[in-house]
Amino acid sequence: MLESEVLVPMTAETGSKHEATRGDTNFLPKSPQNRSKDPAAEAASARRRGGRPRILMANEPRAYREGIAAVISQLRPEVEIETVEPDALDTSIERFSPDMVICSKATDALKGSVRVWVELYPQNAPLSVASIGGRRMEYAEIQLPDLLSIVDRAEELAN
Amino acid sequence: MGTRRILVANELTSYRQAIAIVFRELHPNVEVLEVDPGILDWEVARLGPGLVICSRLTAVVEERAANWIELYPACRPFSTFCIDGERRTMEDVQLSDLLPVCARVL
């Protein structure tokens, strides 16, 4: 498993989609913890937080699950993240009590107990579905910045 | 061996982005480029990468890329590595299986 500490602020796709693209750090959403420059607001936010937001990842295939987990861990260090096999999703929800789940197939247990979840590429198709505080959203081709924004929203809801 | 350059051309965008980011951060001296799978052949011919990671192996990749990994074709659990001309198939590849390849070939 990749040690997330080895990753540093990430780079991402820029320019035309019709050419190979190099990295750029600017298109990714900043962590909510980095957005406020007001120390009082930051202190108040910290007081509201009872603990680290938890993300459970159960999507497949495995290397992609691990890759996304590593990137989220690096860019949102305040988040506690755990990866499990898809067939362990329901039991892991009971044990881990996540604030957000990313999986390939949303289960009834997930839908009934987790406020924020992403069904990422179900049946390996580009369409993904998210539920954010009960609001359903569809993504024709979800991108990493979209996932990070949902992580941020889950963190806000958890607070 | 080609330039110190990796083309990442997996299907499904966030997967491609995540893999590219991990490689960039672990190998900052290597150029890691994200490529839409639809133009992979053209980019392989143009850029001469030392390593290609893709979901669907093409004849051009097979012939012109120094090394390649066909990762989860059609999201099946089997992946094929071709490193220094030697092919092997792996089941249920982990991220930790991918990372040493870059260090080895570039």
Short mmCIF file of C-alpha atoms in Angstrom, two decimals:
data_model
loop_
_atom_site.label_atom_id
_atom_site.label_comp_id
_atom_site.label_asym_id
_atom_site.label_seq_id
_atom_site.Cartn_x
_atom_site.Cartn_y
_atom_site.Cartn_z
CA MET A 1 0.00 0.00 0.00
CA LEU A 2 1.29 3.38 -0.92
CA GLU A 3 2.27 5.52 1.99
CA SER A 4 0.28 8.69 1.55
CA GLU A 5 3.06 10.72 3.12
CA VAL A 6 5.08 10.37 -0.02
CA LEU A 7 2.57 12.37 -1.99
CA VAL A 8 2.72 16.13 -2.07
CA PRO A 9 0.17 18.64 -3.38
CA MET A 10 -1.11 17.19 -6.52
CA THR A 11 -1.05 18.09 -10.13
CA ALA A 12 -3.73 17.59 -12.67
CA GLU A 13 -4.93 17.85 -16.17
CA THR A 14 -4.85 21.10 -18.05
CA GLY A 15 -5.20 22.23 -21.61
CA SER A 16 -6.91 20.52 -24.49
CA LYS A 17 -8.38 17.10 -23.98
CA HIS A 18 -7.00 16.23 -27.37
CA GLU A 19 -3.41 16.24 -26.33
CA ALA A 20 -1.41 14.65 -23.61
CA THR A 21 -1.58 16.88 -20.59
CA ARG A 22 0.87 17.69 -17.88
CA GLY A 23 0.08 18.55 -14.32
CA ASP A 24 -1.13 21.78 -12.85
CA THR A 25 -2.05 22.36 -9.25
CA ASN A 26 -4.64 25.06 -9.72
CA PHE A 27 -7.79 23.35 -10.87
CA LEU A 28 -8.31 21.27 -7.78
CA PRO A 29 -10.56 22.52 -5.01
CA LYS A 30 -8.66 23.70 -1.99
CA SER A 31 -9.29 21.96 1.28
CA PRO A 32 -11.91 23.76 3.37
CA GLN A 33 -9.33 23.89 6.12
CA ASN A 34 -7.12 25.93 3.85
CA ARG A 35 -9.78 28.29 2.59
CA SER A 36 -10.31 30.48 5.61
CA LYS A 37 -7.65 32.99 6.51
CA ASP A 38 -9.60 34.17 9.54
CA PRO A 39 -8.06 32.65 12.70
CA ALA A 40 -11.29 33.13 14.65
CA ALA A 41 -13.29 31.34 12.00
CA GLU A 42 -10.75 28.56 11.91
CA ALA A 43 -10.86 28.22 15.68
CA ALA A 44 -14.64 28.12 15.66
CA SER A 45 -14.59 25.52 12.93
CA ALA A 46 -12.11 23.45 14.91
CA ARG A 47 -14.32 23.64 18.00
CA ARG A 48 -17.29 22.39 16.03
CA ARG A 49 -15.41 19.37 14.79
CA GLY A 50 -15.85 16.45 17.07
CA GLY A 51 -13.40 14.28 15.19
CA ARG A 52 -11.86 13.60 11.84
CA PRO A 53 -14.28 13.00 8.99
CA ARG A 54 -14.23 9.39 7.90
CA ILE A 55 -14.24 8.10 4.35
CA LEU A 56 -14.70 4.47 3.46
CA MET A 57 -13.58 3.35 0.02
CA ALA A 58 -14.91 0.10 -1.42
CA ASN A 59 -14.76 0.64 -5.15
CA GLU A 60 -13.02 -1.70 -7.53
CA PRO A 61 -10.61 -2.44 -9.16
CA ARG A 62 -8.18 -2.38 -6.31
CA ALA A 63 -5.29 -0.29 -7.65
CA TYR A 64 -7.71 2.50 -8.50
CA ARG A 65 -9.26 2.31 -5.05
CA GLU A 66 -5.80 2.58 -3.52
CA GLY A 67 -4.76 5.37 -5.88
CA ILE A 68 -7.76 7.55 -5.14
CA ALA A 69 -7.38 6.87 -1.42
CA ALA A 70 -3.74 7.95 -1.55
CA VAL A 71 -4.59 11.16 -3.35
CA ILE A 72 -7.43 12.04 -0.96
CA SER A 73 -5.22 11.26 2.03
CA GLN A 74 -2.56 13.56 0.74
CA LEU A 75 -4.82 16.44 -0.23
CA ARG A 76 -7.23 16.17 2.67
CA PRO A 77 -4.98 15.13 5.55
CA GLU A 78 -7.72 15.92 8.05
CA VAL A 79 -9.75 13.01 6.67
CA GLU A 80 -9.50 9.51 8.05
CA ILE A 81 -9.75 7.09 5.16
CA GLU A 82 -10.07 3.34 5.02
CA THR A 83 -10.13 1.00 2.03
CA VAL A 84 -11.96 -2.31 2.02
CA GLU A 85 -13.00 -4.95 -0.47
CA PRO A 86 -16.44 -4.32 -1.96
CA ASP A 87 -17.95 -7.36 -0.31
CA ALA A 88 -17.00 -5.93 3.08
CA LEU A 89 -18.85 -2.68 2.50
CA ASP A 90 -21.87 -3.23 4.74
CA THR A 91 -19.97 -4.65 7.68
CA SER A 92 -17.37 -1.90 7.36
CA ILE A 93 -20.08 0.75 7.48
CA GLU A 94 -21.25 -0.67 10.81
CA ARG A 95 -17.73 -0.82 12.20
CA PHE A 96 -16.24 2.40 10.80
CA SER A 97 -19.29 4.71 10.79
CA PRO A 98 -18.08 6.69 7.79
CA ASP A 99 -19.21 10.18 6.87
CA MET A 100 -18.75 9.33 3.21
CA VAL A 101 -18.46 6.18 1.13
CA ILE A 102 -17.05 5.68 -2.34
CA CYS A 103 -18.05 2.36 -3.87
CA SER A 104 -18.84 0.69 -7.16
CA LYS A 105 -22.27 -0.51 -6.09
CA ALA A 106 -24.40 1.27 -3.53
CA THR A 107 -26.12 -1.13 -1.15
CA ASP A 108 -29.34 -0.62 0.78
CA ALA A 109 -27.36 -0.49 4.01
CA LEU A 110 -25.23 2.27 2.57
CA LYS A 111 -28.17 4.28 1.32
CA GLY A 112 -29.91 3.97 4.65
CA SER A 113 -27.06 4.90 6.91
CA VAL A 114 -24.51 7.18 5.23
CA ARG A 115 -25.29 10.80 4.33
CA VAL A 116 -22.75 11.17 1.57
CA TRP A 117 -21.85 8.48 -0.89
CA VAL A 118 -20.59 8.10 -4.43
CA GLU A 119 -21.37 5.15 -6.63
CA LEU A 120 -18.30 5.41 -8.79
CA TYR A 121 -18.53 3.99 -12.29
CA PRO A 122 -21.13 1.30 -11.55
CA GLN A 123 -20.80 -1.55 -14.04
CA ASN A 124 -17.63 0.13 -15.26
CA ALA A 125 -19.59 2.77 -17.13
CA PRO A 126 -18.64 6.47 -17.09
CA LEU A 127 -21.83 7.55 -15.32
CA SER A 128 -21.47 7.97 -11.56
CA VAL A 129 -24.11 8.79 -8.98
CA ALA A 130 -23.67 10.69 -5.73
CA SER A 131 -25.95 11.34 -2.81
CA ILE A 132 -24.97 14.39 -0.80
CA GLY A 133 -27.10 14.91 2.24
CA GLY A 134 -30.03 13.27 0.49
CA ARG A 135 -29.58 15.17 -2.74
CA ARG A 136 -28.94 12.93 -5.70
CA MET A 137 -26.45 14.02 -8.35
CA GLU A 138 -25.31 12.37 -11.53
CA TYR A 139 -21.94 12.82 -13.16
CA ALA A 140 -21.51 11.88 -16.80
CA GLU A 141 -17.75 11.52 -16.33
CA ILE A 142 -16.75 12.31 -12.79
CA GLN A 143 -13.29 13.74 -12.25
CA LEU A 144 -10.98 13.81 -9.29
CA PRO A 145 -11.82 17.45 -8.45
CA ASP A 146 -15.49 16.42 -8.27
CA LEU A 147 -14.62 13.72 -5.75
CA LEU A 148 -12.61 16.17 -3.69
CA SER A 149 -15.50 18.62 -3.67
CA ILE A 150 -17.80 15.87 -2.40
CA VAL A 151 -15.25 15.04 0.30
CA ASP A 152 -15.33 18.68 1.33
CA ARG A 153 -19.12 18.66 1.43
CA ALA A 154 -19.09 15.51 3.55
CA GLU A 155 -16.71 17.21 5.92
CA GLU A 156 -19.04 20.19 6.20
CA LEU A 157 -22.03 17.96 6.87
CA ALA A 158 -20.07 16.00 9.45
CA ASN A 159 -19.33 19.17 11.35
CA MET B 1 14.65 2.71 -23.71
CA GLY B 2 12.56 5.80 -24.42
CA THR B 3 12.51 9.21 -22.83
CA ARG B 4 11.81 9.48 -19.12
CA ARG B 5 8.16 9.85 -19.86
CA ILE B 6 5.05 7.94 -18.86
CA LEU B 7 1.74 8.09 -20.68
CA VAL B 8 -1.26 7.26 -18.52
CA ALA B 9 -4.23 6.42 -20.72
CA ASN B 10 -6.59 4.42 -18.56
CA GLU B 11 -10.25 4.71 -19.28
CA LEU B 12 -12.49 6.44 -16.73
CA THR B 13 -11.13 9.85 -15.98
CA SER B 14 -10.76 9.91 -12.22
CA TYR B 15 -8.89 6.62 -12.29
CA ARG B 16 -6.51 7.99 -14.88
CA GLN B 17 -6.01 11.19 -12.90
CA ALA B 18 -5.34 9.34 -9.66
CA ILE B 19 -2.75 7.02 -11.16
CA ALA B 20 -1.03 9.92 -12.92
CA ILE B 21 -0.87 11.96 -9.73
CA VAL B 22 0.62 9.11 -7.74
CA PHE B 23 3.32 8.55 -10.36
CA ARG B 24 4.09 12.26 -10.60
CA GLU B 25 4.55 12.65 -6.92
CA LEU B 26 6.64 9.56 -6.47
CA HIS B 27 8.76 10.21 -9.52
CA PRO B 28 9.06 13.99 -9.86
CA ASN B 29 11.86 13.72 -12.39
CA VAL B 30 9.74 11.72 -14.78
CA GLU B 31 7.29 13.38 -17.12
CA VAL B 32 3.86 11.87 -16.51
CA LEU B 33 1.21 12.73 -19.08
CA GLU B 34 -2.48 11.95 -19.05
CA VAL B 35 -3.77 10.87 -22.42
CA ASP B 36 -7.27 10.26 -23.64
CA PRO B 37 -7.39 6.61 -24.73
CA GLY B 38 -8.79 7.65 -28.08
CA ILE B 39 -5.56 9.37 -29.07
CA LEU B 40 -3.12 7.06 -27.36
CA ASP B 41 -1.63 5.70 -30.57
CA TRP B 42 -0.95 9.17 -31.88
CA GLU B 43 0.67 10.24 -28.62
CA VAL B 44 2.80 7.14 -28.41
CA ALA B 45 4.10 7.81 -31.90
CA ARG B 46 4.66 11.47 -31.13
CA LEU B 47 6.19 11.24 -27.67
CA GLY B 48 8.03 7.93 -27.54
CA PRO B 49 7.26 7.15 -23.91
CA GLY B 50 9.32 4.84 -21.78
CA LEU B 51 6.18 3.43 -20.19
CA VAL B 52 2.52 3.34 -21.16
CA ILE B 53 -0.29 2.48 -18.77
CA CYS B 54 -3.58 1.84 -20.52
CA SER B 55 -6.81 -0.11 -20.30
CA ARG B 56 -6.72 -1.38 -23.87
CA LEU B 57 -3.53 -2.47 -25.52
CA THR B 58 -3.19 -1.36 -29.14
CA ALA B 59 -0.89 -2.58 -31.87
CA VAL B 60 0.92 0.76 -31.83
CA VAL B 61 1.57 0.56 -28.10
CA GLU B 62 2.71 -3.00 -28.46
CA GLU B 63 5.12 -2.13 -31.25
CA ARG B 64 6.40 1.27 -30.22
CA ALA B 65 6.24 1.63 -26.45
CA ALA B 66 9.36 0.48 -24.66
CA ASN B 67 7.30 -0.87 -21.77
CA TRP B 68 3.59 -1.05 -21.12
CA ILE B 69 0.98 -2.14 -18.62
CA GLU B 70 -2.50 -3.09 -19.70
CA LEU B 71 -4.32 -2.40 -16.46
CA TYR B 72 -7.66 -4.03 -15.83
CA PRO B 73 -8.77 -4.32 -19.48
CA ALA B 74 -12.56 -3.93 -19.53
CA CYS B 75 -12.21 -3.69 -15.73
CA ARG B 76 -11.42 -7.38 -15.52
CA PRO B 77 -9.13 -8.37 -12.65
CA PHE B 78 -6.24 -9.48 -14.84
CA SER B 79 -3.55 -7.07 -15.93
CA THR B 80 -0.60 -7.63 -18.26
CA PHE B 81 2.84 -6.14 -17.76
CA CYS B 82 5.39 -5.98 -20.57
CA ILE B 83 8.67 -4.82 -19.12
CA ASP B 84 11.92 -5.06 -21.06
CA GLY B 85 10.17 -7.33 -23.53
CA GLU B 86 9.06 -9.81 -20.90
CA ARG B 87 5.33 -10.31 -20.45
CA ARG B 88 3.54 -11.48 -17.38
CA THR B 89 -0.05 -11.46 -16.28
CA MET B 90 -1.10 -10.58 -12.77
CA GLU B 91 -4.41 -10.94 -11.01
CA ASP B 92 -5.82 -8.25 -8.74
CA VAL B 93 -2.98 -5.79 -9.23
CA GLN B 94 -2.30 -3.42 -6.35
CA LEU B 95 -0.93 0.07 -6.48
CA SER B 96 2.24 -1.25 -4.93
CA ASP B 97 2.69 -3.53 -7.95
CA LEU B 98 2.68 -0.56 -10.29
CA LEU B 99 5.03 1.79 -8.52
CA PRO B 100 8.28 -0.21 -8.78
CA VAL B 101 7.81 -0.57 -12.51
CA CYS B 102 8.51 3.09 -13.07
CA ALA B 103 11.68 2.97 -11.04
CA ARG B 104 12.80 -0.07 -12.96
CA VAL B 105 12.21 1.08 -16.49
CA LEU B 106 12.85 4.83 -16.42
#
